[in-house]
Amino acid sequence: GAVVSQHPSWVICKSGTSVKIECRSLDFQATTMFWYRQFPKQSLMLMATSNEGSKATYEQGVEKDKFLINHASLTLSTLTVTSAHPEDSSFYICSALGALGGRYNEQFFGPGTRLTVL
Amino acid sequence: AQSVAQPEDQVNVAEGNPLTVKCTYSVSGNPYLFWYVQYPNRGLQFLLKYITGDNLVKGSYGFEAEFNKSQTSFHLKKPSALVSDSALYFCAVRGAKGTLTFGKGTMLLVSP
Protein backbone atom coordinates (compact mmCIF):
# COMPACT_ATOMS: atom_id res chain seq x y z
CA GLY A 1 0.00 0.00 0.00
CA ALA A 2 0.83 3.71 -0.13
CA VAL A 3 2.40 3.63 -3.58
CA VAL A 4 3.07 6.84 -5.44
CA SER A 5 4.24 6.72 -9.03
CA GLN A 6 5.82 9.33 -11.25
CA HIS A 7 5.99 9.42 -15.00
CA PRO A 8 8.32 9.75 -16.73
CA SER A 9 11.21 8.60 -14.58
CA TRP A 10 13.59 10.60 -16.73
CA VAL A 11 13.24 13.03 -19.60
CA ILE A 12 15.61 14.93 -21.84
CA CYS A 13 14.27 17.93 -23.71
CA LYS A 14 15.45 20.86 -25.76
CA SER A 15 15.59 24.35 -24.32
CA GLY A 16 12.33 26.21 -24.85
CA THR A 17 10.06 23.18 -24.82
CA SER A 18 7.60 22.24 -22.09
CA VAL A 19 7.65 19.06 -20.08
CA LYS A 20 4.82 17.49 -18.09
CA ILE A 21 5.47 15.24 -15.11
CA GLU A 22 2.70 13.12 -13.63
CA CYS A 23 2.33 12.07 -10.02
CA ARG A 24 -0.21 9.40 -9.11
CA SER A 25 -1.30 7.86 -5.86
CA LEU A 26 -2.02 4.29 -6.87
CA ASP A 27 -3.88 2.83 -3.91
CA PHE A 28 -5.18 5.78 -1.95
CA GLN A 29 -6.79 9.14 -2.50
CA ALA A 30 -4.75 12.24 -1.90
CA THR A 31 -6.41 15.62 -1.59
CA THR A 32 -2.98 17.14 -1.16
CA MET A 33 0.20 16.48 -3.08
CA PHE A 34 3.55 18.19 -2.85
CA TRP A 35 6.20 18.92 -5.44
CA TYR A 36 9.86 19.09 -4.51
CA ARG A 37 13.01 19.90 -6.38
CA GLN A 38 16.37 18.41 -5.54
CA PHE A 39 19.73 19.52 -6.89
CA PRO A 40 22.67 17.10 -6.81
CA LYS A 41 23.86 16.34 -3.31
CA GLN A 42 21.37 18.76 -1.83
CA SER A 43 18.19 18.52 0.15
CA LEU A 44 14.64 18.55 -1.11
CA MET A 45 13.15 22.00 -1.52
CA LEU A 46 9.39 22.31 -1.45
CA MET A 47 8.16 24.02 -4.60
CA ALA A 48 4.42 23.95 -4.14
CA THR A 49 1.48 22.33 -2.44
CA SER A 50 -1.14 20.97 -4.81
CA ASN A 51 -4.72 20.72 -3.61
CA GLU A 52 -7.35 18.80 -5.53
CA GLY A 53 -9.82 21.12 -7.18
CA SER A 54 -8.09 24.35 -6.26
CA LYS A 55 -5.06 26.38 -7.15
CA ALA A 56 -1.65 25.28 -5.98
CA THR A 57 0.17 27.16 -3.26
CA TYR A 58 3.68 28.06 -4.32
CA GLU A 59 6.66 28.60 -2.06
CA GLN A 60 8.43 31.90 -2.11
CA GLY A 61 10.72 32.25 -5.09
CA VAL A 62 8.99 29.63 -7.23
CA GLU A 63 7.54 31.01 -10.45
CA LYS A 64 3.97 29.80 -10.75
CA ASP A 65 3.82 30.66 -14.45
CA LYS A 66 6.86 28.55 -15.13
CA PHE A 67 5.93 25.58 -12.99
CA LEU A 68 2.28 24.89 -13.70
CA ILE A 69 0.58 22.52 -11.31
CA ASN A 70 -2.75 20.85 -11.88
CA HIS A 71 -4.48 18.54 -9.40
CA ALA A 72 -7.49 17.44 -11.37
CA SER A 73 -8.39 14.34 -9.40
CA LEU A 74 -7.78 12.73 -6.03
CA THR A 75 -5.11 10.50 -7.51
CA LEU A 76 -3.30 12.68 -10.03
CA SER A 77 -1.26 15.85 -9.93
CA THR A 78 0.82 17.15 -12.81
CA LEU A 79 3.76 19.53 -12.91
CA THR A 80 4.48 21.22 -16.22
CA VAL A 81 7.80 22.96 -16.65
CA THR A 82 7.10 25.56 -19.31
CA SER A 83 9.74 26.91 -21.67
CA ALA A 84 12.38 24.82 -19.96
CA HIS A 85 15.96 26.04 -19.76
CA PRO A 86 19.14 24.23 -18.71
CA GLU A 87 18.91 25.73 -15.20
CA ASP A 88 15.62 23.85 -14.77
CA SER A 89 17.51 20.57 -14.99
CA SER A 90 16.95 18.84 -11.69
CA PHE A 91 15.39 15.89 -9.90
CA TYR A 92 11.71 16.49 -9.27
CA ILE A 93 9.98 14.49 -6.56
CA CYS A 94 6.32 14.44 -5.68
CA SER A 95 4.61 13.20 -2.57
CA ALA A 96 1.02 12.52 -1.68
CA LEU A 97 -0.57 13.15 1.68
CA GLY A 98 -2.70 10.20 2.65
CA ALA A 99 -4.28 8.26 5.43
CA LEU A 100 -3.30 4.62 5.20
CA GLY A 101 -3.53 2.17 8.03
CA GLY A 102 -1.74 3.57 11.03
CA ARG A 103 0.19 6.11 9.02
CA TYR A 104 -2.30 8.91 9.05
CA ASN A 105 -1.69 12.19 7.25
CA GLU A 106 1.75 11.20 6.16
CA GLN A 107 3.57 12.00 2.96
CA PHE A 108 4.31 9.11 0.63
CA PHE A 109 6.97 9.86 -1.94
CA GLY A 110 7.23 9.07 -5.60
CA PRO A 111 10.44 7.72 -7.15
CA GLY A 112 11.33 11.05 -8.76
CA THR A 113 11.78 12.36 -12.30
CA ARG A 114 15.17 13.35 -13.64
CA LEU A 115 14.81 16.31 -16.03
CA THR A 116 17.69 17.29 -18.27
CA VAL A 117 17.29 20.35 -20.47
CA LEU A 118 19.78 20.66 -23.31
CA ALA B 1 9.09 28.52 11.16
CA GLN B 2 10.52 25.08 11.74
CA SER B 3 14.03 24.02 10.82
CA VAL B 4 16.17 20.91 10.84
CA ALA B 5 19.93 20.66 11.13
CA GLN B 6 22.03 17.70 10.14
CA PRO B 7 25.54 18.75 11.17
CA GLU B 8 27.41 16.03 9.30
CA ASP B 9 27.68 15.97 5.52
CA GLN B 10 29.03 12.44 5.66
CA VAL B 11 29.35 9.65 8.19
CA ASN B 12 31.78 6.80 7.66
CA VAL B 13 31.47 3.54 9.55
CA ALA B 14 32.79 0.03 9.16
CA GLU B 15 30.35 -2.80 8.56
CA GLY B 16 29.23 -4.37 11.80
CA ASN B 17 29.87 -1.25 13.85
CA PRO B 18 27.10 0.89 15.32
CA LEU B 19 26.13 4.02 13.46
CA THR B 20 24.62 7.35 14.45
CA VAL B 21 23.36 10.06 12.13
CA LYS B 22 22.65 13.29 13.96
CA CYS B 23 19.65 15.56 13.68
CA THR B 24 18.48 18.55 15.69
CA TYR B 25 15.30 20.46 15.13
CA SER B 26 13.51 23.67 15.92
CA VAL B 27 9.74 23.87 15.92
CA SER B 28 7.01 25.56 17.86
CA GLY B 29 4.65 23.16 19.52
CA ASN B 30 4.96 19.40 19.57
CA PRO B 31 7.42 18.05 17.01
CA TYR B 32 6.49 15.45 14.43
CA LEU B 33 9.83 14.07 13.27
CA PHE B 34 10.78 11.76 10.43
CA TRP B 35 13.74 9.96 8.95
CA TYR B 36 13.92 9.07 5.28
CA VAL B 37 16.55 7.29 3.20
CA GLN B 38 17.33 8.00 -0.44
CA TYR B 39 19.27 5.74 -2.77
CA PRO B 40 20.84 7.21 -5.95
CA ASN B 41 18.29 8.54 -8.43
CA ARG B 42 15.42 7.31 -6.29
CA GLY B 43 12.69 8.93 -4.25
CA LEU B 44 12.58 8.93 -0.48
CA GLN B 45 11.82 5.86 1.55
CA PHE B 46 10.27 6.23 4.97
CA LEU B 47 12.30 4.81 7.85
CA LEU B 48 10.55 5.92 11.00
CA LYS B 49 8.73 8.73 12.72
CA TYR B 50 8.14 10.20 16.15
CA ILE B 51 4.73 11.59 16.95
CA THR B 52 4.30 10.92 20.63
CA GLY B 53 5.00 8.20 23.16
CA ASP B 54 8.26 6.35 23.72
CA ASN B 55 11.35 8.37 23.05
CA LEU B 56 13.00 5.41 21.32
CA VAL B 57 11.34 4.77 17.99
CA LYS B 58 11.99 1.61 16.01
CA GLY B 59 11.71 1.66 12.25
CA SER B 60 12.51 -0.18 9.05
CA TYR B 61 15.68 -2.15 8.28
CA GLY B 62 16.79 -2.26 11.92
CA PHE B 63 17.03 1.50 12.32
CA GLU B 64 15.89 3.34 15.40
CA ALA B 65 15.89 6.92 16.55
CA GLU B 66 15.96 8.54 19.94
CA PHE B 67 13.87 11.62 20.60
CA ASN B 68 15.41 13.97 23.16
CA LYS B 69 13.20 16.92 23.93
CA SER B 70 15.67 18.77 26.14
CA GLN B 71 18.36 18.61 23.47
CA THR B 72 15.87 19.00 20.60
CA SER B 73 17.51 16.06 18.89
CA PHE B 74 16.31 13.04 16.95
CA HIS B 75 19.41 11.02 16.13
CA LEU B 76 19.18 7.99 13.87
CA LYS B 77 20.92 4.85 15.06
CA LYS B 78 21.59 1.27 14.10
CA PRO B 79 23.45 -1.26 16.26
CA SER B 80 25.27 -2.96 13.39
CA ALA B 81 25.77 -1.27 10.03
CA LEU B 82 25.54 -3.03 6.68
CA VAL B 83 27.23 -2.04 3.44
CA SER B 84 23.76 -1.86 1.91
CA ASP B 85 22.87 0.90 4.39
CA SER B 86 25.09 3.26 2.42
CA ALA B 87 22.78 6.00 1.19
CA LEU B 88 21.65 9.57 1.79
CA TYR B 89 19.63 10.09 4.95
CA PHE B 90 17.25 12.96 5.60
CA CYS B 91 15.73 14.12 8.85
CA ALA B 92 12.50 16.10 8.56
CA VAL B 93 10.01 17.91 10.74
CA ARG B 94 6.37 18.34 9.87
CA GLY B 95 4.84 21.76 9.94
CA ALA B 96 1.45 23.22 9.32
CA LYS B 97 -0.79 21.63 6.69
CA GLY B 98 1.40 18.56 6.51
CA THR B 99 4.38 20.23 4.89
CA LEU B 100 7.81 18.78 5.62
CA THR B 101 11.02 20.70 6.22
CA PHE B 102 14.09 18.63 5.48
CA GLY B 103 17.62 18.77 6.74
CA LYS B 104 20.38 19.01 4.16
CA GLY B 105 21.00 15.29 4.29
CA THR B 106 23.83 13.11 5.55
CA MET B 107 25.62 10.65 3.33
CA LEU B 108 26.27 7.39 5.15
CA LEU B 109 29.14 5.28 3.81
CA VAL B 110 29.57 1.82 5.27
CA SER B 111 32.83 0.15 4.35
CA PRO B 112 33.21 -3.64 4.13
mmCIF file of C-alpha atoms in Angstrom:
data_model
loop_
_atom_site.group_PDB
_atom_site.id
_atom_site.type_symbol
_atom_site.label_atom_id
_atom_site.label_comp_id
_atom_site.label_asym_id
_atom_site.label_seq_id
_atom_site.Cartn_x
_atom_site.Cartn_y
_atom_site.Cartn_z
ATOM 1 C CA GLY A 1 0.000 0.000 0.000
ATOM 2 C CA ALA A 2 0.829 3.713 -0.131
ATOM 3 C CA VAL A 3 2.399 3.626 -3.576
ATOM 4 C CA VAL A 4 3.073 6.839 -5.444
ATOM 5 C CA SER A 5 4.241 6.722 -9.031
ATOM 6 C CA GLN A 6 5.815 9.332 -11.250
ATOM 7 C CA HIS A 7 5.993 9.423 -15.002
ATOM 8 C CA PRO A 8 8.322 9.751 -16.730
ATOM 9 C CA SER A 9 11.213 8.598 -14.575
ATOM 10 C CA TRP A 10 13.585 10.598 -16.726
ATOM 11 C CA VAL A 11 13.245 13.035 -19.597
ATOM 12 C CA ILE A 12 15.608 14.930 -21.838
ATOM 13 C CA CYS A 13 14.265 17.928 -23.713
ATOM 14 C CA LYS A 14 15.452 20.865 -25.755
ATOM 15 C CA SER A 15 15.586 24.350 -24.322
ATOM 16 C CA GLY A 16 12.329 26.208 -24.848
ATOM 17 C CA THR A 17 10.064 23.183 -24.817
ATOM 18 C CA SER A 18 7.598 22.238 -22.092
ATOM 19 C CA VAL A 19 7.648 19.056 -20.081
ATOM 20 C CA LYS A 20 4.821 17.489 -18.089
ATOM 21 C CA ILE A 21 5.475 15.238 -15.112
ATOM 22 C CA GLU A 22 2.695 13.123 -13.629
ATOM 23 C CA CYS A 23 2.334 12.069 -10.016
ATOM 24 C CA ARG A 24 -0.208 9.398 -9.114
ATOM 25 C CA SER A 25 -1.299 7.860 -5.856
ATOM 26 C CA LEU A 26 -2.022 4.287 -6.868
ATOM 27 C CA ASP A 27 -3.881 2.834 -3.911
ATOM 28 C CA PHE A 28 -5.180 5.779 -1.955
ATOM 29 C CA GLN A 29 -6.786 9.140 -2.502
ATOM 30 C CA ALA A 30 -4.747 12.237 -1.905
ATOM 31 C CA THR A 31 -6.405 15.615 -1.585
ATOM 32 C CA THR A 32 -2.976 17.138 -1.157
ATOM 33 C CA MET A 33 0.203 16.484 -3.082
ATOM 34 C CA PHE A 34 3.548 18.187 -2.847
ATOM 35 C CA TRP A 35 6.205 18.919 -5.444
ATOM 36 C CA TYR A 36 9.860 19.088 -4.506
ATOM 37 C CA ARG A 37 13.012 19.901 -6.381
ATOM 38 C CA GLN A 38 16.372 18.408 -5.542
ATOM 39 C CA PHE A 39 19.733 19.524 -6.890
ATOM 40 C CA PRO A 40 22.667 17.100 -6.811
ATOM 41 C CA LYS A 41 23.861 16.337 -3.306
ATOM 42 C CA GLN A 42 21.366 18.759 -1.826
ATOM 43 C CA SER A 43 18.186 18.522 0.147
ATOM 44 C CA LEU A 44 14.640 18.552 -1.111
ATOM 45 C CA MET A 45 13.148 21.995 -1.518
ATOM 46 C CA LEU A 46 9.391 22.305 -1.453
ATOM 47 C CA MET A 47 8.159 24.020 -4.600
ATOM 48 C CA ALA A 48 4.420 23.953 -4.143
ATOM 49 C CA THR A 49 1.484 22.334 -2.441
ATOM 50 C CA SER A 50 -1.137 20.969 -4.807
ATOM 51 C CA ASN A 51 -4.720 20.715 -3.615
ATOM 52 C CA GLU A 52 -7.346 18.801 -5.528
ATOM 53 C CA GLY A 53 -9.817 21.122 -7.176
ATOM 54 C CA SER A 54 -8.085 24.349 -6.261
ATOM 55 C CA LYS A 55 -5.057 26.377 -7.151
ATOM 56 C CA ALA A 56 -1.653 25.283 -5.983
ATOM 57 C CA THR A 57 0.170 27.156 -3.259
ATOM 58 C CA TYR A 58 3.683 28.061 -4.318
ATOM 59 C CA GLU A 59 6.656 28.597 -2.062
ATOM 60 C CA GLN A 60 8.435 31.901 -2.107
ATOM 61 C CA GLY A 61 10.716 32.252 -5.092
ATOM 62 C CA VAL A 62 8.993 29.627 -7.231
ATOM 63 C CA GLU A 63 7.536 31.012 -10.452
ATOM 64 C CA LYS A 64 3.968 29.796 -10.752
ATOM 65 C CA ASP A 65 3.820 30.662 -14.455
ATOM 66 C CA LYS A 66 6.857 28.547 -15.133
ATOM 67 C CA PHE A 67 5.934 25.575 -12.992
ATOM 68 C CA LEU A 68 2.281 24.887 -13.697
ATOM 69 C CA ILE A 69 0.580 22.519 -11.307
ATOM 70 C CA ASN A 70 -2.753 20.853 -11.880
ATOM 71 C CA HIS A 71 -4.478 18.544 -9.403
ATOM 72 C CA ALA A 72 -7.492 17.439 -11.366
ATOM 73 C CA SER A 73 -8.391 14.342 -9.397
ATOM 74 C CA LEU A 74 -7.777 12.732 -6.032
ATOM 75 C CA THR A 75 -5.106 10.496 -7.505
ATOM 76 C CA LEU A 76 -3.301 12.680 -10.033
ATOM 77 C CA SER A 77 -1.263 15.851 -9.930
ATOM 78 C CA THR A 78 0.818 17.154 -12.808
ATOM 79 C CA LEU A 79 3.762 19.530 -12.914
ATOM 80 C CA THR A 80 4.482 21.219 -16.223
ATOM 81 C CA VAL A 81 7.798 22.956 -16.652
ATOM 82 C CA THR A 82 7.098 25.558 -19.311
ATOM 83 C CA SER A 83 9.742 26.911 -21.670
ATOM 84 C CA ALA A 84 12.377 24.819 -19.964
ATOM 85 C CA HIS A 85 15.956 26.041 -19.758
ATOM 86 C CA PRO A 86 19.140 24.234 -18.711
ATOM 87 C CA GLU A 87 18.914 25.726 -15.205
ATOM 88 C CA ASP A 88 15.619 23.849 -14.766
ATOM 89 C CA SER A 89 17.505 20.571 -14.991
ATOM 90 C CA SER A 90 16.946 18.845 -11.694
ATOM 91 C CA PHE A 91 15.391 15.893 -9.901
ATOM 92 C CA TYR A 92 11.708 16.494 -9.271
ATOM 93 C CA ILE A 93 9.983 14.488 -6.564
ATOM 94 C CA CYS A 94 6.317 14.442 -5.676
ATOM 95 C CA SER A 95 4.613 13.196 -2.566
ATOM 96 C CA ALA A 96 1.021 12.520 -1.681
ATOM 97 C CA LEU A 97 -0.565 13.152 1.682
ATOM 98 C CA GLY A 98 -2.699 10.202 2.649
ATOM 99 C CA ALA A 99 -4.276 8.260 5.426
ATOM 100 C CA LEU A 100 -3.295 4.620 5.201
ATOM 101 C CA GLY A 101 -3.526 2.168 8.035
ATOM 102 C CA GLY A 102 -1.737 3.569 11.031
ATOM 103 C CA ARG A 103 0.192 6.112 9.024
ATOM 104 C CA TYR A 104 -2.300 8.912 9.054
ATOM 105 C CA ASN A 105 -1.694 12.187 7.250
ATOM 106 C CA GLU A 106 1.752 11.204 6.162
ATOM 107 C CA GLN A 107 3.574 12.001 2.963
ATOM 108 C CA PHE A 108 4.306 9.109 0.635
ATOM 109 C CA PHE A 109 6.969 9.857 -1.936
ATOM 110 C CA GLY A 110 7.226 9.068 -5.603
ATOM 111 C CA PRO A 111 10.436 7.722 -7.155
ATOM 112 C CA GLY A 112 11.335 11.050 -8.757
ATOM 113 C CA THR A 113 11.783 12.363 -12.298
ATOM 114 C CA ARG A 114 15.174 13.355 -13.639
ATOM 115 C CA LEU A 115 14.807 16.313 -16.028
ATOM 116 C CA THR A 116 17.691 17.292 -18.269
ATOM 117 C CA VAL A 117 17.290 20.346 -20.473
ATOM 118 C CA LEU A 118 19.783 20.655 -23.309
ATOM 119 C CA ALA B 1 9.092 28.521 11.165
ATOM 120 C CA GLN B 2 10.519 25.080 11.737
ATOM 121 C CA SER B 3 14.027 24.018 10.817
ATOM 122 C CA VAL B 4 16.166 20.907 10.838
ATOM 123 C CA ALA B 5 19.926 20.664 11.133
ATOM 124 C CA GLN B 6 22.035 17.702 10.136
ATOM 125 C CA PRO B 7 25.538 18.751 11.174
ATOM 126 C CA GLU B 8 27.406 16.027 9.300
ATOM 127 C CA ASP B 9 27.679 15.973 5.522
ATOM 128 C CA GLN B 10 29.029 12.439 5.663
ATOM 129 C CA VAL B 11 29.345 9.649 8.192
ATOM 130 C CA ASN B 12 31.779 6.803 7.664
ATOM 131 C CA VAL B 13 31.473 3.543 9.552
ATOM 132 C CA ALA B 14 32.791 0.025 9.159
ATOM 133 C CA GLU B 15 30.354 -2.797 8.555
ATOM 134 C CA GLY B 16 29.233 -4.368 11.795
ATOM 135 C CA ASN B 17 29.872 -1.252 13.848
ATOM 136 C CA PRO B 18 27.102 0.886 15.320
ATOM 137 C CA LEU B 19 26.133 4.016 13.463
ATOM 138 C CA THR B 20 24.624 7.347 14.447
ATOM 139 C CA VAL B 21 23.363 10.065 12.128
ATOM 140 C CA LYS B 22 22.653 13.287 13.957
ATOM 141 C CA CYS B 23 19.647 15.562 13.679
ATOM 142 C CA THR B 24 18.479 18.545 15.689
ATOM 143 C CA TYR B 25 15.301 20.456 15.133
ATOM 144 C CA SER B 26 13.513 23.671 15.918
ATOM 145 C CA VAL B 27 9.738 23.871 15.923
ATOM 146 C CA SER B 28 7.006 25.565 17.864
ATOM 147 C CA GLY B 29 4.654 23.163 19.515
ATOM 148 C CA ASN B 30 4.960 19.400 19.567
ATOM 149 C CA PRO B 31 7.421 18.050 17.014
ATOM 150 C CA TYR B 32 6.494 15.447 14.432
ATOM 151 C CA LEU B 33 9.835 14.073 13.269
ATOM 152 C CA PHE B 34 10.778 11.758 10.431
ATOM 153 C CA TRP B 35 13.743 9.963 8.952
ATOM 154 C CA TYR B 36 13.922 9.074 5.285
ATOM 155 C CA VAL B 37 16.547 7.292 3.196
ATOM 156 C CA GLN B 38 17.330 8.001 -0.436
ATOM 157 C CA TYR B 39 19.268 5.742 -2.771
ATOM 158 C CA PRO B 40 20.840 7.205 -5.946
ATOM 159 C CA ASN B 41 18.288 8.544 -8.427
ATOM 160 C CA ARG B 42 15.420 7.314 -6.289
ATOM 161 C CA GLY B 43 12.695 8.928 -4.246
ATOM 162 C CA LEU B 44 12.576 8.930 -0.480
ATOM 163 C CA GLN B 45 11.817 5.856 1.554
ATOM 164 C CA PHE B 46 10.268 6.234 4.969
ATOM 165 C CA LEU B 47 12.305 4.811 7.847
ATOM 166 C CA LEU B 48 10.548 5.918 10.996
ATOM 167 C CA LYS B 49 8.732 8.727 12.715
ATOM 168 C CA TYR B 50 8.145 10.196 16.150
ATOM 169 C CA ILE B 51 4.726 11.594 16.947
ATOM 170 C CA THR B 52 4.303 10.917 20.633
ATOM 171 C CA GLY B 53 4.995 8.200 23.158
ATOM 172 C CA ASP B 54 8.259 6.354 23.725
ATOM 173 C CA ASN B 55 11.354 8.369 23.050
ATOM 174 C CA LEU B 56 13.000 5.407 21.316
ATOM 175 C CA VAL B 57 11.344 4.769 17.988
ATOM 176 C CA LYS B 58 11.994 1.612 16.005
ATOM 177 C CA GLY B 59 11.707 1.655 12.248
ATOM 178 C CA SER B 60 12.510 -0.182 9.046
ATOM 179 C CA TYR B 61 15.684 -2.147 8.278
ATOM 180 C CA GLY B 62 16.789 -2.259 11.916
ATOM 181 C CA PHE B 63 17.032 1.502 12.321
ATOM 182 C CA GLU B 64 15.888 3.339 15.400
ATOM 183 C CA ALA B 65 15.891 6.923 16.552
ATOM 184 C CA GLU B 66 15.959 8.543 19.937
ATOM 185 C CA PHE B 67 13.871 11.616 20.595
ATOM 186 C CA ASN B 68 15.406 13.967 23.158
ATOM 187 C CA LYS B 69 13.198 16.921 23.932
ATOM 188 C CA SER B 70 15.672 18.772 26.137
ATOM 189 C CA GLN B 71 18.357 18.609 23.467
ATOM 190 C CA THR B 72 15.865 18.999 20.601
ATOM 191 C CA SER B 73 17.509 16.062 18.892
ATOM 192 C CA PHE B 74 16.308 13.042 16.953
ATOM 193 C CA HIS B 75 19.414 11.021 16.127
ATOM 194 C CA LEU B 76 19.175 7.989 13.872
ATOM 195 C CA LYS B 77 20.918 4.852 15.058
ATOM 196 C CA LYS B 78 21.588 1.267 14.104
ATOM 197 C CA PRO B 79 23.447 -1.256 16.263
ATOM 198 C CA SER B 80 25.273 -2.961 13.386
ATOM 199 C CA ALA B 81 25.766 -1.267 10.026
ATOM 200 C CA LEU B 82 25.540 -3.034 6.681
ATOM 201 C CA VAL B 83 27.235 -2.038 3.437
ATOM 202 C CA SER B 84 23.757 -1.857 1.915
ATOM 203 C CA ASP B 85 22.869 0.896 4.394
ATOM 204 C CA SER B 86 25.092 3.259 2.416
ATOM 205 C CA ALA B 87 22.776 6.004 1.192
ATOM 206 C CA LEU B 88 21.651 9.571 1.790
ATOM 207 C CA TYR B 89 19.628 10.092 4.953
ATOM 208 C CA PHE B 90 17.247 12.960 5.600
ATOM 209 C CA CYS B 91 15.731 14.120 8.846
ATOM 210 C CA ALA B 92 12.498 16.103 8.556
ATOM 211 C CA VAL B 93 10.013 17.906 10.738
ATOM 212 C CA ARG B 94 6.375 18.344 9.875
ATOM 213 C CA GLY B 95 4.840 21.763 9.939
ATOM 214 C CA ALA B 96 1.448 23.220 9.316
ATOM 215 C CA LYS B 97 -0.786 21.629 6.692
ATOM 216 C CA GLY B 98 1.399 18.556 6.513
ATOM 217 C CA THR B 99 4.383 20.232 4.892
ATOM 218 C CA LEU B 100 7.813 18.784 5.616
ATOM 219 C CA THR B 101 11.018 20.705 6.216
ATOM 220 C CA PHE B 102 14.095 18.625 5.480
ATOM 221 C CA GLY B 103 17.624 18.767 6.743
ATOM 222 C CA LYS B 104 20.382 19.008 4.161
ATOM 223 C CA GLY B 105 21.001 15.292 4.293
ATOM 224 C CA THR B 106 23.830 13.109 5.548
ATOM 225 C CA MET B 107 25.617 10.649 3.329
ATOM 226 C CA LEU B 108 26.274 7.394 5.145
ATOM 227 C CA LEU B 109 29.144 5.284 3.814
ATOM 228 C CA VAL B 110 29.569 1.816 5.266
ATOM 229 C CA SER B 111 32.833 0.151 4.354
ATOM 230 C CA PRO B 112 33.205 -3.636 4.130
#
